[in-house]
GROMACS .gro file of C-alpha atoms in nm:
model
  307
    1UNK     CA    1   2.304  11.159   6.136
    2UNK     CA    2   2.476  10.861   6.148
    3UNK     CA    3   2.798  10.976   6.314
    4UNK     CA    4   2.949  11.010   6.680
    5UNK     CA    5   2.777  10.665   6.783
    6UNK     CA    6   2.974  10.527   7.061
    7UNK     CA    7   3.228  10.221   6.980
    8UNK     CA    8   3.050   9.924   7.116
    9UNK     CA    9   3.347   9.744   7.094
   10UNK     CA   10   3.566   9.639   7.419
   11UNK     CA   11   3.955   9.669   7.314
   12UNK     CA   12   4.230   9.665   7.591
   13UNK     CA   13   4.261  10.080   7.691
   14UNK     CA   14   4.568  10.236   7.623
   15UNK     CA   15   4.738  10.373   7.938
   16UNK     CA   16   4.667  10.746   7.933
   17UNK     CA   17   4.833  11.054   8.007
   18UNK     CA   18   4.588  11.364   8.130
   19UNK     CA   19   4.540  11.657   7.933
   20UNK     CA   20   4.619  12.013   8.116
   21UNK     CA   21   4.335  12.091   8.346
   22UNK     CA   22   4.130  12.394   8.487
   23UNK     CA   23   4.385  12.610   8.726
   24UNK     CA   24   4.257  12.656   9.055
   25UNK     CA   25   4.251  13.019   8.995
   26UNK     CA   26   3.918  12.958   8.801
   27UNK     CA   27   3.678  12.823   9.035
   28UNK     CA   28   3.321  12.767   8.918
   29UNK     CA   29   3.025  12.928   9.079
   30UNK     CA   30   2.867  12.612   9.264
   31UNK     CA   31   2.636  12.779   9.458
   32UNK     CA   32   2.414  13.052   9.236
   33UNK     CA   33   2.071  13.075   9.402
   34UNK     CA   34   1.950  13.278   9.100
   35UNK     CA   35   1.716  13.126   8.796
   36UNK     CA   36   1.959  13.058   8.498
   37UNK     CA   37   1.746  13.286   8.310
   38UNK     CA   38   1.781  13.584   8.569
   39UNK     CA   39   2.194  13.560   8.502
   40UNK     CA   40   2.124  13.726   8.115
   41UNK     CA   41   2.257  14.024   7.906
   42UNK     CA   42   2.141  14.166   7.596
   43UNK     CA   43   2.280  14.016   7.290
   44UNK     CA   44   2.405  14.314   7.065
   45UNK     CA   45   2.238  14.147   6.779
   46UNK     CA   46   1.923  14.031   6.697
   47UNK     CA   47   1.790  13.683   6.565
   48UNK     CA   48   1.510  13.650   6.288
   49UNK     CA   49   1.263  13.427   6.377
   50UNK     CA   50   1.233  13.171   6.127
   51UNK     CA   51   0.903  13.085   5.962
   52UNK     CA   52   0.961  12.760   5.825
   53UNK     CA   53   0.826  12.430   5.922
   54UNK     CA   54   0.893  12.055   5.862
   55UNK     CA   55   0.639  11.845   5.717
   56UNK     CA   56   0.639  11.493   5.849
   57UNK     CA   57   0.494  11.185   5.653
   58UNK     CA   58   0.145  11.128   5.476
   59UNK     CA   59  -0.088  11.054   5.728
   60UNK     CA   60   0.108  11.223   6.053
   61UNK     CA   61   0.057  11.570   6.177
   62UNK     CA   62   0.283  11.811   6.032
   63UNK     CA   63   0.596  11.872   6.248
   64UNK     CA   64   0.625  12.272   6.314
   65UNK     CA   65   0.917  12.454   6.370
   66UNK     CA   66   1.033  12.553   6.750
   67UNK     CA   67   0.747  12.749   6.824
   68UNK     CA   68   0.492  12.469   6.837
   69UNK     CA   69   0.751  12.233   7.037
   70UNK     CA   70   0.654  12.123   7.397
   71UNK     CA   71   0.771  12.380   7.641
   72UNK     CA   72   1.031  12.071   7.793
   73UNK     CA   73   1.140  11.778   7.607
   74UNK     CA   74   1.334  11.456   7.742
   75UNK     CA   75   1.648  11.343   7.775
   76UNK     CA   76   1.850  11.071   7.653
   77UNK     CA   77   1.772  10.865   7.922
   78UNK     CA   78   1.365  10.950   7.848
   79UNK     CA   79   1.319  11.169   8.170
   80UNK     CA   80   1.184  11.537   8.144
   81UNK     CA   81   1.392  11.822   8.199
   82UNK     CA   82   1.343  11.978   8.577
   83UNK     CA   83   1.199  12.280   8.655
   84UNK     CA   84   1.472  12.468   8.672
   85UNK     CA   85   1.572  12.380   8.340
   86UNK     CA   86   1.246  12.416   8.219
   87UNK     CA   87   1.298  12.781   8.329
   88UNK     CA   88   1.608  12.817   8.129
   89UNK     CA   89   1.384  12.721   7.828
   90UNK     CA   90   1.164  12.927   7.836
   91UNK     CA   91   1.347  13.228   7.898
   92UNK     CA   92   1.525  13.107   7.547
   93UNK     CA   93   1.196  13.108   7.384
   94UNK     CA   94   1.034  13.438   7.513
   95UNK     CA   95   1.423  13.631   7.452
   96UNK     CA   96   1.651  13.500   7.160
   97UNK     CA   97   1.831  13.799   7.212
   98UNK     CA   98   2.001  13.649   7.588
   99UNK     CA   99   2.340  13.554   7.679
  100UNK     CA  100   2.290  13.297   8.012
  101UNK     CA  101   2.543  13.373   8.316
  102UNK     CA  102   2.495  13.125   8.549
  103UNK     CA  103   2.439  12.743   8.378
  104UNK     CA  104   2.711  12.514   8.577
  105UNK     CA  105   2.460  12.478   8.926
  106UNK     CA  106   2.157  12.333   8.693
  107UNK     CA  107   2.518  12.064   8.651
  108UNK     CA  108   2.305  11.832   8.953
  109UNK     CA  109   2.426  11.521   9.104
  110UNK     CA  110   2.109  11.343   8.980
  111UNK     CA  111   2.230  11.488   8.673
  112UNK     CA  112   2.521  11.305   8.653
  113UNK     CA  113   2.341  10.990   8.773
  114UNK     CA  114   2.075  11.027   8.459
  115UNK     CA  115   2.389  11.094   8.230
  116UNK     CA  116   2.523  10.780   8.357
  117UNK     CA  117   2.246  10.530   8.298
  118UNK     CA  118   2.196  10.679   7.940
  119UNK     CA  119   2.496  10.575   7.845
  120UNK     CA  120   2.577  10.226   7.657
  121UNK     CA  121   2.666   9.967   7.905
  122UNK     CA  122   2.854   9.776   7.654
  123UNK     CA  123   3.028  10.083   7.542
  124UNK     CA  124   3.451  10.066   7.512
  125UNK     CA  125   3.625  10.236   7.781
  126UNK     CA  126   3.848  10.526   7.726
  127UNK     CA  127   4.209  10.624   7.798
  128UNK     CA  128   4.090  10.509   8.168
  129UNK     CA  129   4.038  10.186   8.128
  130UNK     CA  130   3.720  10.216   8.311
  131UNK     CA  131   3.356  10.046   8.232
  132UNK     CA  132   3.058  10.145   8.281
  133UNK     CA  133   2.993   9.789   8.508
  134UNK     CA  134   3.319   9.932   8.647
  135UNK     CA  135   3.162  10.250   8.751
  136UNK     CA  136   2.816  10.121   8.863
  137UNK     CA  137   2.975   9.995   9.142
  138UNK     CA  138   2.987  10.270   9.411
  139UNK     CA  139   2.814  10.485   9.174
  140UNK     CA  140   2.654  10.695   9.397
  141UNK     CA  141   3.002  10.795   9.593
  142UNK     CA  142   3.149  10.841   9.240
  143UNK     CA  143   2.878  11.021   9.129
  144UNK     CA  144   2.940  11.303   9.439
  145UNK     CA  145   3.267  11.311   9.404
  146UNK     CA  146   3.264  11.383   9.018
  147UNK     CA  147   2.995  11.614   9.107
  148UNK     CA  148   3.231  11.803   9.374
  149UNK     CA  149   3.571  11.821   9.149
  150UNK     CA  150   3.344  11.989   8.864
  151UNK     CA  151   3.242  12.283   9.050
  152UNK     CA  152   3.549  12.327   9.313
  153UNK     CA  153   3.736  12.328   8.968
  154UNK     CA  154   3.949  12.007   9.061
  155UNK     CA  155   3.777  11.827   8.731
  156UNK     CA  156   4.035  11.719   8.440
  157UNK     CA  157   3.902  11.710   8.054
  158UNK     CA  158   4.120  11.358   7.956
  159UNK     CA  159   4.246  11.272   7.616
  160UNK     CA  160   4.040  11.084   7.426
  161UNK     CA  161   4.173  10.753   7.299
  162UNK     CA  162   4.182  10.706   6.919
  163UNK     CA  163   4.008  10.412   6.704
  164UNK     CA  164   3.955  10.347   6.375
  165UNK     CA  165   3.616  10.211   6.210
  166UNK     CA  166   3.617  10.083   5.817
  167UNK     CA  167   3.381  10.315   5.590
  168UNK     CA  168   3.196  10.181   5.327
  169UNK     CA  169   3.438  10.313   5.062
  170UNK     CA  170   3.752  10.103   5.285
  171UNK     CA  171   3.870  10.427   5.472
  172UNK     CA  172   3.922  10.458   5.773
  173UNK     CA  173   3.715  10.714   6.005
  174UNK     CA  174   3.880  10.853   6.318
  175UNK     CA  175   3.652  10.779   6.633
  176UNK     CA  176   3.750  10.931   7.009
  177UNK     CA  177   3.653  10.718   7.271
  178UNK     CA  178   3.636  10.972   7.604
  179UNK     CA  179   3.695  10.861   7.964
  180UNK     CA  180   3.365  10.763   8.122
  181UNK     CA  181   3.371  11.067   8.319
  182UNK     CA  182   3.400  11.297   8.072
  183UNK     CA  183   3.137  11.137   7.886
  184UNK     CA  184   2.896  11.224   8.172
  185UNK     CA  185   2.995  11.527   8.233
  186UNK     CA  186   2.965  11.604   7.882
  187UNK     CA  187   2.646  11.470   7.895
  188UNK     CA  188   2.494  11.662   8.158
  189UNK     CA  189   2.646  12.011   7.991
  190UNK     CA  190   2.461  11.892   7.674
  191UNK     CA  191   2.129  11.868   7.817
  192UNK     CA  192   2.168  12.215   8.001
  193UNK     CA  193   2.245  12.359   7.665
  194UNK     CA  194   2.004  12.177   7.450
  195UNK     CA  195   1.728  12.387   7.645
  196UNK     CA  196   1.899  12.699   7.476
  197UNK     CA  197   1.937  12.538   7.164
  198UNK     CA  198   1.659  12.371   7.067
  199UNK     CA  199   1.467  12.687   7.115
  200UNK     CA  200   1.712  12.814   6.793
  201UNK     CA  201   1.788  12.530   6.569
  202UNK     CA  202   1.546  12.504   6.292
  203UNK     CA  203   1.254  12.324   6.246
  204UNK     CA  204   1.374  12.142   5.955
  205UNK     CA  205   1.683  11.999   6.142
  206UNK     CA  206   1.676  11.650   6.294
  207UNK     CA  207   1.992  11.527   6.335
  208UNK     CA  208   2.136  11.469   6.699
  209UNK     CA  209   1.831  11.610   6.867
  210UNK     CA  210   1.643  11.481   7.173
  211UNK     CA  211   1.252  11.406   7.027
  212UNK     CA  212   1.354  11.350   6.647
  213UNK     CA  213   1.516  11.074   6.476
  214UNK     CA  214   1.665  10.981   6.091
  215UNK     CA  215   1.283  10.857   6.026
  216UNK     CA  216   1.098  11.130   6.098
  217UNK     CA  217   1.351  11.292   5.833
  218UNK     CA  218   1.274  11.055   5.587
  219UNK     CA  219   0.917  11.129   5.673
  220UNK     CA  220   0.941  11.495   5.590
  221UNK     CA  221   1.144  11.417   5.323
  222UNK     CA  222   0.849  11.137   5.154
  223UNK     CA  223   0.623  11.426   5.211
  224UNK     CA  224   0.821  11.688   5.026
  225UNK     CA  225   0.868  11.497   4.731
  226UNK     CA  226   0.540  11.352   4.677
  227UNK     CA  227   0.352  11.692   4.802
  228UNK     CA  228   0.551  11.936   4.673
  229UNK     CA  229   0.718  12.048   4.392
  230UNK     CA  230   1.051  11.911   4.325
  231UNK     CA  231   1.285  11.963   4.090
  232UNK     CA  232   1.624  11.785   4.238
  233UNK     CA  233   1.761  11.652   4.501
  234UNK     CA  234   2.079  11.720   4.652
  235UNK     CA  235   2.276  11.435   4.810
  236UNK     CA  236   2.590  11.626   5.007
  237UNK     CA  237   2.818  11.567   5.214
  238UNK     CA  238   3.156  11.774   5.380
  239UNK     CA  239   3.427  11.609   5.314
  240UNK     CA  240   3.626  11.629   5.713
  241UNK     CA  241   3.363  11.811   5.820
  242UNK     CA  242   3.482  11.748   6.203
  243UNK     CA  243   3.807  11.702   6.155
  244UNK     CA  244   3.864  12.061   6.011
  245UNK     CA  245   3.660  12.269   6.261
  246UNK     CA  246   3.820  12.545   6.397
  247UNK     CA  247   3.758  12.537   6.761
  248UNK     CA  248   3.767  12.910   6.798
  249UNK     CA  249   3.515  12.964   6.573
  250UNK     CA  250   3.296  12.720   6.716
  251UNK     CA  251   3.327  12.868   7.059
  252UNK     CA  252   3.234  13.217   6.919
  253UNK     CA  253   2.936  13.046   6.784
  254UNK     CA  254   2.830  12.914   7.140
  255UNK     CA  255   2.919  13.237   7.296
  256UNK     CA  256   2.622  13.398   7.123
  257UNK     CA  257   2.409  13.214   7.368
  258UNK     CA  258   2.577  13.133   7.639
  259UNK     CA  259   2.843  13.348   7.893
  260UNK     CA  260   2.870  13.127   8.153
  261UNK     CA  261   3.264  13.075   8.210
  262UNK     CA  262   3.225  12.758   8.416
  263UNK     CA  263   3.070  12.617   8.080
  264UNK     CA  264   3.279  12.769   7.827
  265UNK     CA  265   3.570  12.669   7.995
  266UNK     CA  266   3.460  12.300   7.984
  267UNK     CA  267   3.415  12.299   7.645
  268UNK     CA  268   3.757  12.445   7.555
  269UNK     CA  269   3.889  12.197   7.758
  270UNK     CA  270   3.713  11.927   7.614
  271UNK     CA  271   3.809  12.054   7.248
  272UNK     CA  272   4.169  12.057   7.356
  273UNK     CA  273   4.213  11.765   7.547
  274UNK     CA  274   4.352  11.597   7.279
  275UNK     CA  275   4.381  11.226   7.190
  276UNK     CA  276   4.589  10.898   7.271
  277UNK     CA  277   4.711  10.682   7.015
  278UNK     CA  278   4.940  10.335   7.043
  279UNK     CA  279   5.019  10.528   7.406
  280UNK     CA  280   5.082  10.837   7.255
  281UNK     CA  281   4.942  11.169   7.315
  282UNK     CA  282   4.866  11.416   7.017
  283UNK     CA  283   4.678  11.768   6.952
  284UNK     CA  284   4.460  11.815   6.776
  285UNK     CA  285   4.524  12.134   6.634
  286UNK     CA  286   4.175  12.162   6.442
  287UNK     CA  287   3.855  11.939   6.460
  288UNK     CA  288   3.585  11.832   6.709
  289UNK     CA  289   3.630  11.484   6.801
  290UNK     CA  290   3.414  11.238   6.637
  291UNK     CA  291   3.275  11.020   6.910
  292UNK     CA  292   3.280  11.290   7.174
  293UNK     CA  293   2.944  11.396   7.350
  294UNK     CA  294   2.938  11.776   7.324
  295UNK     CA  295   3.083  11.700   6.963
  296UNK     CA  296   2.698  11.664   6.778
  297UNK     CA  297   2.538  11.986   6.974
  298UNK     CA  298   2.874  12.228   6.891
  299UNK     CA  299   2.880  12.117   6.532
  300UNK     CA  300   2.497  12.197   6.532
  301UNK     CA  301   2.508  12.495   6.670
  302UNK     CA  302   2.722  12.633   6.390
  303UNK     CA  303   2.525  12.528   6.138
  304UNK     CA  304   2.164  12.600   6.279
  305UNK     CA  305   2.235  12.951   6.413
  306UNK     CA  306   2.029  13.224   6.309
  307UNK     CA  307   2.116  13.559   6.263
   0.00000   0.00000   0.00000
């Protein structure tokens, strides 16, 4: 839970080269007047519900599992969800069996806007060079225009530019630091899909999700071991446990959910975008980038899955 924090830190950017972007051929659908959950079909498997529930600390209400979560839940930025995606949640709840069509329009310009004042202002810049003081100014031009290129298709993922942070053990972890506008584009897909997701994960689960936080963990944790019986404890952890994803794994894991190509496509891009290093651009052949937005959610997804 303590990964993928953005690098405060303000280094000189590395001049970038731009990754391979969406052909024109594959326009996204910017204008679907439909519901998100009216674009569905059937899932050719089904999903057990799960049963169990996460007890918080002594003294606190116990925390129940996705059934007894409030129908919307807020952002990053600390602003409910809109009605529209308040829609596509609940069509996730009362259906687990749904694949969702048509996700990119709920992809607003006021999205965009929220994405960008959740975001660190100190935050390092990417392979662009840009800050987020930077971007402020004219925001609401930018804001359209980033907002136009996503959905006409003209939008390019960007490499992500590589730094290094000392572990405790004095090795070194591989950040990615994406281009502003990826990370708010990133952002805004993220909070489309956690309205799917959150509706799946478990109720146990607290890492990277809007609502919960590393002490309400520890609270259901405390409770477990002084209410319960407990034998051990396990301490894990994967060893290059983002570094050795294999992205087409992970996007058959987010296909269960969603079939919206304008989405998908993103993410792919995203994942493949690769990153810059001492002005040179590499693959990366396996892995989600550390550091990268839609990074936390992807990794989550596989893991908290049912079915």
């Amino acid at each position: 839970m303590h990964e993928n924090r953005e690098t405060s830190e303000t280094p000189t950017a590395q001049p970038g080269r731009r990754s391979g972007g969406e052909g024109l051929s594959h326009k996204a659908r910017a204008y679907v007047y439909e519901e998100s959950h009216r674009g569905i079909v059937p899932m050719n498997h089904s999903n057990k519900d799960g049963k169990l529930s996460a007890e918080s600390g002594e003294g606190r209400p116990l925390i129940k599992e996705n059934a007894g979560q409030p129908h919307t839940y807020p952002t990053q930025s600390g602003k409910g969800v809109s009605q529209g995606l308040a829609s596509v949640r609940k069509a996730a709840r009362d259906n687990k069996e749904m694949k969702f069509t048509a996700l990119l329009h709920h992809l607003t310009v006021d999205r965009l806007r929220e994405s960008f004042y959740s975001r660190k202002r100190k935050a390092a810049p990417g392979v662009d060079g840009v800050t987020w003081q930077e971007y402020e100014n004219g925001l609401e031009d930018r804001r359209t225009d980033l907002h136009g290129r996503v959905h006409r298709g003209a939008y390019r993922a960007q490499p992500s530019r590589r730094v290094y942070r000392e572990k405790e053990d004095g090795r070194q972890r591989p950040l990615a630091v994406p281009a502003l506008e990826d990370k708010l584009v990133q952002q805004a897909v993220v909070t489309i899909l956690n309205q799917i997701y959150e509706e799946d994960f478990l109720g146990f689960s607290y890492g990277f999700r809007p609502g919960r936080s590393q002490h309400q963990a520890l609270d259901a944790w405390s409770y477990a071991l002084l209410k319960k019986k407990v034998n051990y404890v396990l301490d894990a952890d994967l060893r290059g446990f983002f570094d050795n994803l294999d992205k087409s794994w992970l996007v058959q894991f987010v296909e269960h959910r969603v079939a919206d190509p304008g989405i998908l496509r993103r993410i792919q891009k995203w994942l493949h975008a690769g990153v810059m290093e001492d002005g040179k651009w590499s693959d990366t052949k396996t892995g989600s980038p550390q550091g990268s937005g839609i990074t936390p959610l992807t990794q989550k997804v596989m893991s908290n899955l049912r079915g």
